[in-house]
Amino acid sequence: MFVLPDLTYAYDALEPVISSKTMHHHHDKHHAKYIEVLNQLLKDSGAAPATMEAAIRDAAGKNAKVFNNAAQAWNHAFFWLCMSGESKPLGGDLAAAIERTFGGVEALKTAFVNEGIGHFGSGWVWLAAEGDTLKVVSTHDAGCLVTEAGVTPILVCDLWEHAYYLDHQQDRKGFLEAWFDKLVDWSFAGQQYAAARGQGAAYAYPAAVPA
Ligand code: FE
């Protein structure tokens, strides 16, 4: 079975952009529910994937219920790590790649926010790498870059209303701008970018544990 990873910071660490109340609902209720449902589906079917990544890839295009719950479990775990209440500034190779691809971090912010507000309905907005090339993309509903060979996620932000409605109501643009300016853990993003170029391991969801 899979477990719900703890947050690596306090529930109120991301205030005022994301309130403690939102984090409790989002992590303890939404994220926990995806994992609870996934574990039940796997138990009922007798499947026992060793990793969340295998669960996602095995189910993609075949079993929508398992895929949706596994991918949402993965996306949320990754999303928590993309944020920090402390300043984790951009630097190094990722900063150079952002400069090269977008012309600077402000231009990346514009591309990221525009992708997020242009995305209809629920989903996720990503900064991703293919080798050393960066791109901004969005995925619908539970869509997850784990299924895309050769693509390494660098950052993700949750576009589902449950991510921002309590704190920002319908203002997805305001949420995305504040998220990008105040919450991004560029240290984590830098590790992902290094992994995309073969230096170190990319993020993996905690492996399944015995039931
Ligand atoms: Fe969410």
PDB file of C-alpha atoms and ligand atoms in Angstrom:
ATOM      1  CA  MET A   1       0.000   0.000   0.000  1.00  0.00           C
ATOM      2  CA  PHE A   2       0.961   3.599  -0.499  1.00  0.00           C
ATOM      3  CA  VAL A   3       1.239   6.192   2.239  1.00  0.00           C
ATOM      4  CA  LEU A   4       0.486   9.897   2.470  1.00  0.00           C
ATOM      5  CA  PRO A   5       3.805  11.765   2.692  1.00  0.00           C
ATOM      6  CA  ASP A   6       3.957  14.324   5.497  1.00  0.00           C
ATOM      7  CA  LEU A   7       4.489  17.940   4.586  1.00  0.00           C
ATOM      8  CA  THR A   8       8.100  19.035   5.047  1.00  0.00           C
ATOM      9  CA  TYR A   9       6.968  22.346   6.570  1.00  0.00           C
ATOM     10  CA  ALA A  10       4.280  23.599   8.945  1.00  0.00           C
ATOM     11  CA  TYR A  11       0.703  23.920   7.707  1.00  0.00           C
ATOM     12  CA  ASP A  12       0.891  27.686   8.170  1.00  0.00           C
ATOM     13  CA  ALA A  13       4.325  28.074   6.533  1.00  0.00           C
ATOM     14  CA  LEU A  14       2.878  29.211   3.196  1.00  0.00           C
ATOM     15  CA  GLU A  15       0.615  31.936   4.578  1.00  0.00           C
ATOM     16  CA  PRO A  16      -0.713  34.323   3.435  1.00  0.00           C
ATOM     17  CA  VAL A  17      -0.596  32.909  -0.107  1.00  0.00           C
ATOM     18  CA  ILE A  18      -1.957  29.522   1.029  1.00  0.00           C
ATOM     19  CA  SER A  19      -3.630  29.395   4.426  1.00  0.00           C
ATOM     20  CA  SER A  20      -3.237  26.726   7.057  1.00  0.00           C
ATOM     21  CA  LYS A  21      -6.927  25.918   6.550  1.00  0.00           C
ATOM     22  CA  THR A  22      -6.391  25.244   2.831  1.00  0.00           C
ATOM     23  CA  MET A  23      -3.314  23.120   3.553  1.00  0.00           C
ATOM     24  CA  HIS A  24      -5.207  21.015   6.099  1.00  0.00           C
ATOM     25  CA  HIS A  25      -8.077  20.428   3.660  1.00  0.00           C
ATOM     26  CA  HIS A  26      -5.824  19.918   0.677  1.00  0.00           C
ATOM     27  CA  HIS A  27      -3.238  17.611   2.243  1.00  0.00           C
ATOM     28  CA  ASP A  28      -5.192  15.844   4.981  1.00  0.00           C
ATOM     29  CA  LYS A  29      -8.466  15.424   3.075  1.00  0.00           C
ATOM     30  CA  HIS A  30      -7.974  15.660  -0.708  1.00  0.00           C
ATOM     31  CA  HIS A  31      -4.503  14.128  -0.974  1.00  0.00           C
ATOM     32  CA  ALA A  32      -5.247  11.509   1.688  1.00  0.00           C
ATOM     33  CA  LYS A  33      -8.448  10.491  -0.125  1.00  0.00           C
ATOM     34  CA  TYR A  34      -6.680   9.827  -3.420  1.00  0.00           C
ATOM     35  CA  ILE A  35      -4.296   7.464  -1.627  1.00  0.00           C
ATOM     36  CA  GLU A  36      -7.064   5.781   0.349  1.00  0.00           C
ATOM     37  CA  VAL A  37      -9.091   5.146  -2.823  1.00  0.00           C
ATOM     38  CA  LEU A  38      -6.015   3.977  -4.750  1.00  0.00           C
ATOM     39  CA  ASN A  39      -5.087   1.494  -2.022  1.00  0.00           C
ATOM     40  CA  GLN A  40      -8.623   0.098  -2.027  1.00  0.00           C
ATOM     41  CA  LEU A  41      -8.690  -0.220  -5.842  1.00  0.00           C
ATOM     42  CA  LEU A  42      -5.337  -2.017  -5.846  1.00  0.00           C
ATOM     43  CA  LYS A  43      -6.435  -4.310  -3.029  1.00  0.00           C
ATOM     44  CA  ASP A  44      -9.686  -5.179  -4.840  1.00  0.00           C
ATOM     45  CA  SER A  45      -7.864  -5.955  -8.088  1.00  0.00           C
ATOM     46  CA  GLY A  46      -4.975  -7.823  -6.456  1.00  0.00           C
ATOM     47  CA  ALA A  47      -2.448  -5.549  -8.166  1.00  0.00           C
ATOM     48  CA  ALA A  48       0.580  -4.583  -6.113  1.00  0.00           C
ATOM     49  CA  PRO A  49       2.787  -2.118  -7.964  1.00  0.00           C
ATOM     50  CA  ALA A  50       5.989  -1.484  -6.026  1.00  0.00           C
ATOM     51  CA  THR A  51       6.126   2.186  -6.888  1.00  0.00           C
ATOM     52  CA  MET A  52       3.617   4.959  -7.533  1.00  0.00           C
ATOM     53  CA  GLU A  53       5.316   5.633 -10.840  1.00  0.00           C
ATOM     54  CA  ALA A  54       4.656   2.015 -11.906  1.00  0.00           C
ATOM     55  CA  ALA A  55       1.038   2.290 -10.725  1.00  0.00           C
ATOM     56  CA  ILE A  56       0.583   5.389 -12.897  1.00  0.00           C
ATOM     57  CA  ARG A  57       2.258   3.946 -15.998  1.00  0.00           C
ATOM     58  CA  ASP A  58       0.509   0.572 -15.699  1.00  0.00           C
ATOM     59  CA  ALA A  59      -2.913   2.221 -15.440  1.00  0.00           C
ATOM     60  CA  ALA A  60      -2.461   4.971 -18.061  1.00  0.00           C
ATOM     61  CA  GLY A  61      -4.957   4.470 -20.894  1.00  0.00           C
ATOM     62  CA  LYS A  62      -6.256   1.254 -19.300  1.00  0.00           C
ATOM     63  CA  ASN A  63      -7.759   1.888 -15.888  1.00  0.00           C
ATOM     64  CA  ALA A  64      -9.012   5.442 -15.428  1.00  0.00           C
ATOM     65  CA  LYS A  65      -9.879   5.070 -11.736  1.00  0.00           C
ATOM     66  CA  VAL A  66      -6.459   3.751 -10.752  1.00  0.00           C
ATOM     67  CA  PHE A  67      -4.715   6.249 -13.013  1.00  0.00           C
ATOM     68  CA  ASN A  68      -6.644   9.242 -11.657  1.00  0.00           C
ATOM     69  CA  ASN A  69      -6.024   8.392  -8.021  1.00  0.00           C
ATOM     70  CA  ALA A  70      -2.376   7.366  -8.465  1.00  0.00           C
ATOM     71  CA  ALA A  71      -1.554  10.389 -10.615  1.00  0.00           C
ATOM     72  CA  GLN A  72      -3.310  12.762  -8.227  1.00  0.00           C
ATOM     73  CA  ALA A  73      -1.383  11.192  -5.315  1.00  0.00           C
ATOM     74  CA  TRP A  74       1.897  11.732  -7.191  1.00  0.00           C
ATOM     75  CA  ASN A  75       1.068  15.245  -8.404  1.00  0.00           C
ATOM     76  CA  HIS A  76       0.158  16.450  -4.916  1.00  0.00           C
ATOM     77  CA  ALA A  77       3.257  14.949  -3.293  1.00  0.00           C
ATOM     78  CA  PHE A  78       5.380  16.675  -5.930  1.00  0.00           C
ATOM     79  CA  PHE A  79       3.429  19.935  -5.574  1.00  0.00           C
ATOM     80  CA  TRP A  80       4.125  20.125  -1.801  1.00  0.00           C
ATOM     81  CA  LEU A  81       7.851  19.854  -2.501  1.00  0.00           C
ATOM     82  CA  CYS A  82       7.749  22.640  -5.088  1.00  0.00           C
ATOM     83  CA  MET A  83       6.904  25.095  -2.307  1.00  0.00           C
ATOM     84  CA  SER A  84       8.676  26.490   0.732  1.00  0.00           C
ATOM     85  CA  GLY A  85       7.845  29.076   3.344  1.00  0.00           C
ATOM     86  CA  GLU A  86      11.501  30.088   3.334  1.00  0.00           C
ATOM     87  CA  SER A  87      13.265  31.847   0.489  1.00  0.00           C
ATOM     88  CA  LYS A  88      14.922  29.227  -1.745  1.00  0.00           C
ATOM     89  CA  PRO A  89      16.391  31.397  -4.500  1.00  0.00           C
ATOM     90  CA  LEU A  90      16.943  30.464  -8.108  1.00  0.00           C
ATOM     91  CA  GLY A  91      20.516  29.933  -9.183  1.00  0.00           C
ATOM     92  CA  GLY A  92      23.007  27.784 -11.029  1.00  0.00           C
ATOM     93  CA  ASP A  93      22.284  25.818 -14.171  1.00  0.00           C
ATOM     94  CA  LEU A  94      18.504  26.180 -13.901  1.00  0.00           C
ATOM     95  CA  ALA A  95      18.783  29.978 -13.795  1.00  0.00           C
ATOM     96  CA  ALA A  96      20.957  29.847 -16.928  1.00  0.00           C
ATOM     97  CA  ALA A  97      18.500  27.530 -18.683  1.00  0.00           C
ATOM     98  CA  ILE A  98      15.560  29.824 -17.828  1.00  0.00           C
ATOM     99  CA  GLU A  99      17.521  32.770 -19.192  1.00  0.00           C
ATOM    100  CA  ARG A 100      18.339  30.844 -22.366  1.00  0.00           C
ATOM    101  CA  THR A 101      14.808  29.509 -22.962  1.00  0.00           C
ATOM    102  CA  PHE A 102      12.531  32.288 -21.765  1.00  0.00           C
ATOM    103  CA  GLY A 103      14.833  35.316 -21.543  1.00  0.00           C
ATOM    104  CA  GLY A 104      14.626  35.468 -17.747  1.00  0.00           C
ATOM    105  CA  VAL A 105      12.563  34.500 -14.742  1.00  0.00           C
ATOM    106  CA  GLU A 106       9.967  37.256 -15.256  1.00  0.00           C
ATOM    107  CA  ALA A 107       9.270  35.961 -18.757  1.00  0.00           C
ATOM    108  CA  LEU A 108       8.992  32.430 -17.371  1.00  0.00           C
ATOM    109  CA  LYS A 109       6.524  33.726 -14.782  1.00  0.00           C
ATOM    110  CA  THR A 110       4.412  35.308 -17.537  1.00  0.00           C
ATOM    111  CA  ALA A 111       4.437  32.069 -19.557  1.00  0.00           C
ATOM    112  CA  PHE A 112       3.629  29.951 -16.486  1.00  0.00           C
ATOM    113  CA  VAL A 113       0.793  32.206 -15.270  1.00  0.00           C
ATOM    114  CA  ASN A 114      -0.669  32.542 -18.788  1.00  0.00           C
ATOM    115  CA  GLU A 115      -0.605  28.762 -19.262  1.00  0.00           C
ATOM    116  CA  GLY A 116      -2.356  28.376 -15.902  1.00  0.00           C
ATOM    117  CA  ILE A 117      -5.094  30.935 -16.528  1.00  0.00           C
ATOM    118  CA  GLY A 118      -5.581  29.730 -20.112  1.00  0.00           C
ATOM    119  CA  HIS A 119      -6.174  26.180 -18.916  1.00  0.00           C
ATOM    120  CA  PHE A 120      -9.916  25.456 -18.866  1.00  0.00           C
ATOM    121  CA  GLY A 121     -11.150  23.585 -15.813  1.00  0.00           C
ATOM    122  CA  SER A 122      -9.099  21.491 -13.418  1.00  0.00           C
ATOM    123  CA  GLY A 123      -5.521  20.418 -13.949  1.00  0.00           C
ATOM    124  CA  TRP A 124      -1.902  21.279 -13.388  1.00  0.00           C
ATOM    125  CA  VAL A 125       0.610  23.756 -14.823  1.00  0.00           C
ATOM    126  CA  TRP A 126       4.197  22.575 -15.095  1.00  0.00           C
ATOM    127  CA  LEU A 127       7.701  23.697 -15.823  1.00  0.00           C
ATOM    128  CA  ALA A 128       9.355  20.642 -17.334  1.00  0.00           C
ATOM    129  CA  ALA A 129      12.641  19.630 -18.914  1.00  0.00           C
ATOM    130  CA  GLU A 130      13.391  17.388 -21.854  1.00  0.00           C
ATOM    131  CA  GLY A 131      17.125  16.917 -21.510  1.00  0.00           C
ATOM    132  CA  ASP A 132      18.369  20.452 -20.926  1.00  0.00           C
ATOM    133  CA  THR A 133      15.439  22.087 -22.766  1.00  0.00           C
ATOM    134  CA  LEU A 134      12.711  23.739 -20.678  1.00  0.00           C
ATOM    135  CA  LYS A 135       9.015  24.107 -21.491  1.00  0.00           C
ATOM    136  CA  VAL A 136       5.793  25.227 -19.792  1.00  0.00           C
ATOM    137  CA  VAL A 137       2.856  22.848 -20.233  1.00  0.00           C
ATOM    138  CA  SER A 138      -0.459  22.050 -18.566  1.00  0.00           C
ATOM    139  CA  THR A 139      -2.263  18.764 -18.042  1.00  0.00           C
ATOM    140  CA  HIS A 140      -5.984  18.152 -17.566  1.00  0.00           C
ATOM    141  CA  ASP A 141      -7.537  16.700 -14.431  1.00  0.00           C
ATOM    142  CA  ALA A 142      -5.067  14.123 -13.043  1.00  0.00           C
ATOM    143  CA  GLY A 143      -2.727  14.357 -16.057  1.00  0.00           C
ATOM    144  CA  CYS A 144       0.797  13.646 -14.913  1.00  0.00           C
ATOM    145  CA  LEU A 145       4.180  13.963 -16.616  1.00  0.00           C
ATOM    146  CA  VAL A 146       5.282  10.591 -15.210  1.00  0.00           C
ATOM    147  CA  THR A 147       3.721   9.055 -18.330  1.00  0.00           C
ATOM    148  CA  GLU A 148       5.858  11.141 -20.691  1.00  0.00           C
ATOM    149  CA  ALA A 149       9.113   9.429 -21.558  1.00  0.00           C
ATOM    150  CA  GLY A 150      12.148  11.681 -21.409  1.00  0.00           C
ATOM    151  CA  VAL A 151      10.288  14.517 -19.643  1.00  0.00           C
ATOM    152  CA  THR A 152      11.297  15.537 -16.115  1.00  0.00           C
ATOM    153  CA  PRO A 153       8.963  17.776 -14.109  1.00  0.00           C
ATOM    154  CA  ILE A 154      10.733  20.766 -12.595  1.00  0.00           C
ATOM    155  CA  LEU A 155       7.794  22.552 -10.936  1.00  0.00           C
ATOM    156  CA  VAL A 156       4.048  22.119 -10.733  1.00  0.00           C
ATOM    157  CA  CYS A 157       1.157  24.211  -9.461  1.00  0.00           C
ATOM    158  CA  ASP A 158      -2.305  22.852  -8.747  1.00  0.00           C
ATOM    159  CA  LEU A 159      -5.048  24.488 -10.856  1.00  0.00           C
ATOM    160  CA  TRP A 160      -7.962  22.705  -9.181  1.00  0.00           C
ATOM    161  CA  GLU A 161     -10.212  25.173  -7.379  1.00  0.00           C
ATOM    162  CA  HIS A 162      -9.644  23.352  -4.076  1.00  0.00           C
ATOM    163  CA  ALA A 163      -6.038  24.631  -4.253  1.00  0.00           C
ATOM    164  CA  TYR A 164      -6.929  28.317  -4.125  1.00  0.00           C
ATOM    165  CA  TYR A 165     -10.622  28.997  -3.703  1.00  0.00           C
ATOM    166  CA  LEU A 166     -10.639  29.456   0.083  1.00  0.00           C
ATOM    167  CA  ASP A 167      -7.810  31.996  -0.095  1.00  0.00           C
ATOM    168  CA  HIS A 168      -8.245  33.633  -3.513  1.00  0.00           C
ATOM    169  CA  GLN A 169     -11.827  32.750  -4.529  1.00  0.00           C
ATOM    170  CA  GLN A 170     -12.016  32.758  -8.352  1.00  0.00           C
ATOM    171  CA  ASP A 171      -8.747  34.686  -8.809  1.00  0.00           C
ATOM    172  CA  ARG A 172      -6.565  31.974 -10.333  1.00  0.00           C
ATOM    173  CA  LYS A 173      -4.245  34.613 -11.827  1.00  0.00           C
ATOM    174  CA  GLY A 174      -3.626  36.279  -8.451  1.00  0.00           C
ATOM    175  CA  PHE A 175      -2.979  32.883  -6.873  1.00  0.00           C
ATOM    176  CA  LEU A 176      -0.518  31.858  -9.602  1.00  0.00           C
ATOM    177  CA  GLU A 177       1.371  35.161  -9.468  1.00  0.00           C
ATOM    178  CA  ALA A 178       1.689  35.073  -5.674  1.00  0.00           C
ATOM    179  CA  TRP A 179       2.609  31.376  -5.797  1.00  0.00           C
ATOM    180  CA  PHE A 180       5.373  32.033  -8.305  1.00  0.00           C
ATOM    181  CA  ASP A 181       6.709  35.103  -6.472  1.00  0.00           C
ATOM    182  CA  LYS A 182       6.521  33.863  -2.870  1.00  0.00           C
ATOM    183  CA  LEU A 183       6.375  30.088  -2.622  1.00  0.00           C
ATOM    184  CA  VAL A 184       8.531  28.385  -5.243  1.00  0.00           C
ATOM    185  CA  ASP A 185      11.331  26.243  -3.832  1.00  0.00           C
ATOM    186  CA  TRP A 186      13.953  26.905  -6.512  1.00  0.00           C
ATOM    187  CA  SER A 187      16.397  24.655  -4.691  1.00  0.00           C
ATOM    188  CA  PHE A 188      14.088  21.668  -5.292  1.00  0.00           C
ATOM    189  CA  ALA A 189      13.499  22.816  -8.885  1.00  0.00           C
ATOM    190  CA  GLY A 190      17.270  22.994  -9.387  1.00  0.00           C
ATOM    191  CA  GLN A 191      17.674  19.404  -8.173  1.00  0.00           C
ATOM    192  CA  GLN A 192      15.028  18.257 -10.636  1.00  0.00           C
ATOM    193  CA  TYR A 193      16.751  20.094 -13.476  1.00  0.00           C
ATOM    194  CA  ALA A 194      20.069  18.493 -12.547  1.00  0.00           C
ATOM    195  CA  ALA A 195      18.369  15.083 -12.573  1.00  0.00           C
ATOM    196  CA  ALA A 196      16.922  15.826 -16.020  1.00  0.00           C
ATOM    197  CA  ARG A 197      20.503  16.131 -17.244  1.00  0.00           C
ATOM    198  CA  GLY A 198      21.642  12.930 -15.557  1.00  0.00           C
ATOM    199  CA  GLN A 199      23.000  14.421 -12.335  1.00  0.00           C
ATOM    200  CA  GLY A 200      21.339  12.706  -9.374  1.00  0.00           C
ATOM    201  CA  ALA A 201      17.899  11.174  -9.130  1.00  0.00           C
ATOM    202  CA  ALA A 202      14.629  12.908  -9.940  1.00  0.00           C
ATOM    203  CA  TYR A 203      11.842  12.919  -7.360  1.00  0.00           C
ATOM    204  CA  ALA A 204      10.170   9.565  -6.773  1.00  0.00           C
ATOM    205  CA  TYR A 205       7.051   8.981  -4.660  1.00  0.00           C
ATOM    206  CA  PRO A 206       7.736   6.915  -1.502  1.00  0.00           C
ATOM    207  CA  ALA A 207       7.685   3.231  -2.443  1.00  0.00           C
ATOM    208  CA  ALA A 208       4.785   1.009  -1.418  1.00  0.00           C
ATOM    209  CA  VAL A 209       4.959  -0.516   2.065  1.00  0.00           C
ATOM    210  CA  PRO A 210       3.502  -3.836   3.276  1.00  0.00           C
ATOM    211  CA  ALA A 211      -0.208  -3.503   4.119  1.00  0.00           C
TER     212      ALA A 211
HETATM  213 FE    FE B   1      -5.176  19.541  -5.342  1.00  0.00          FE
END
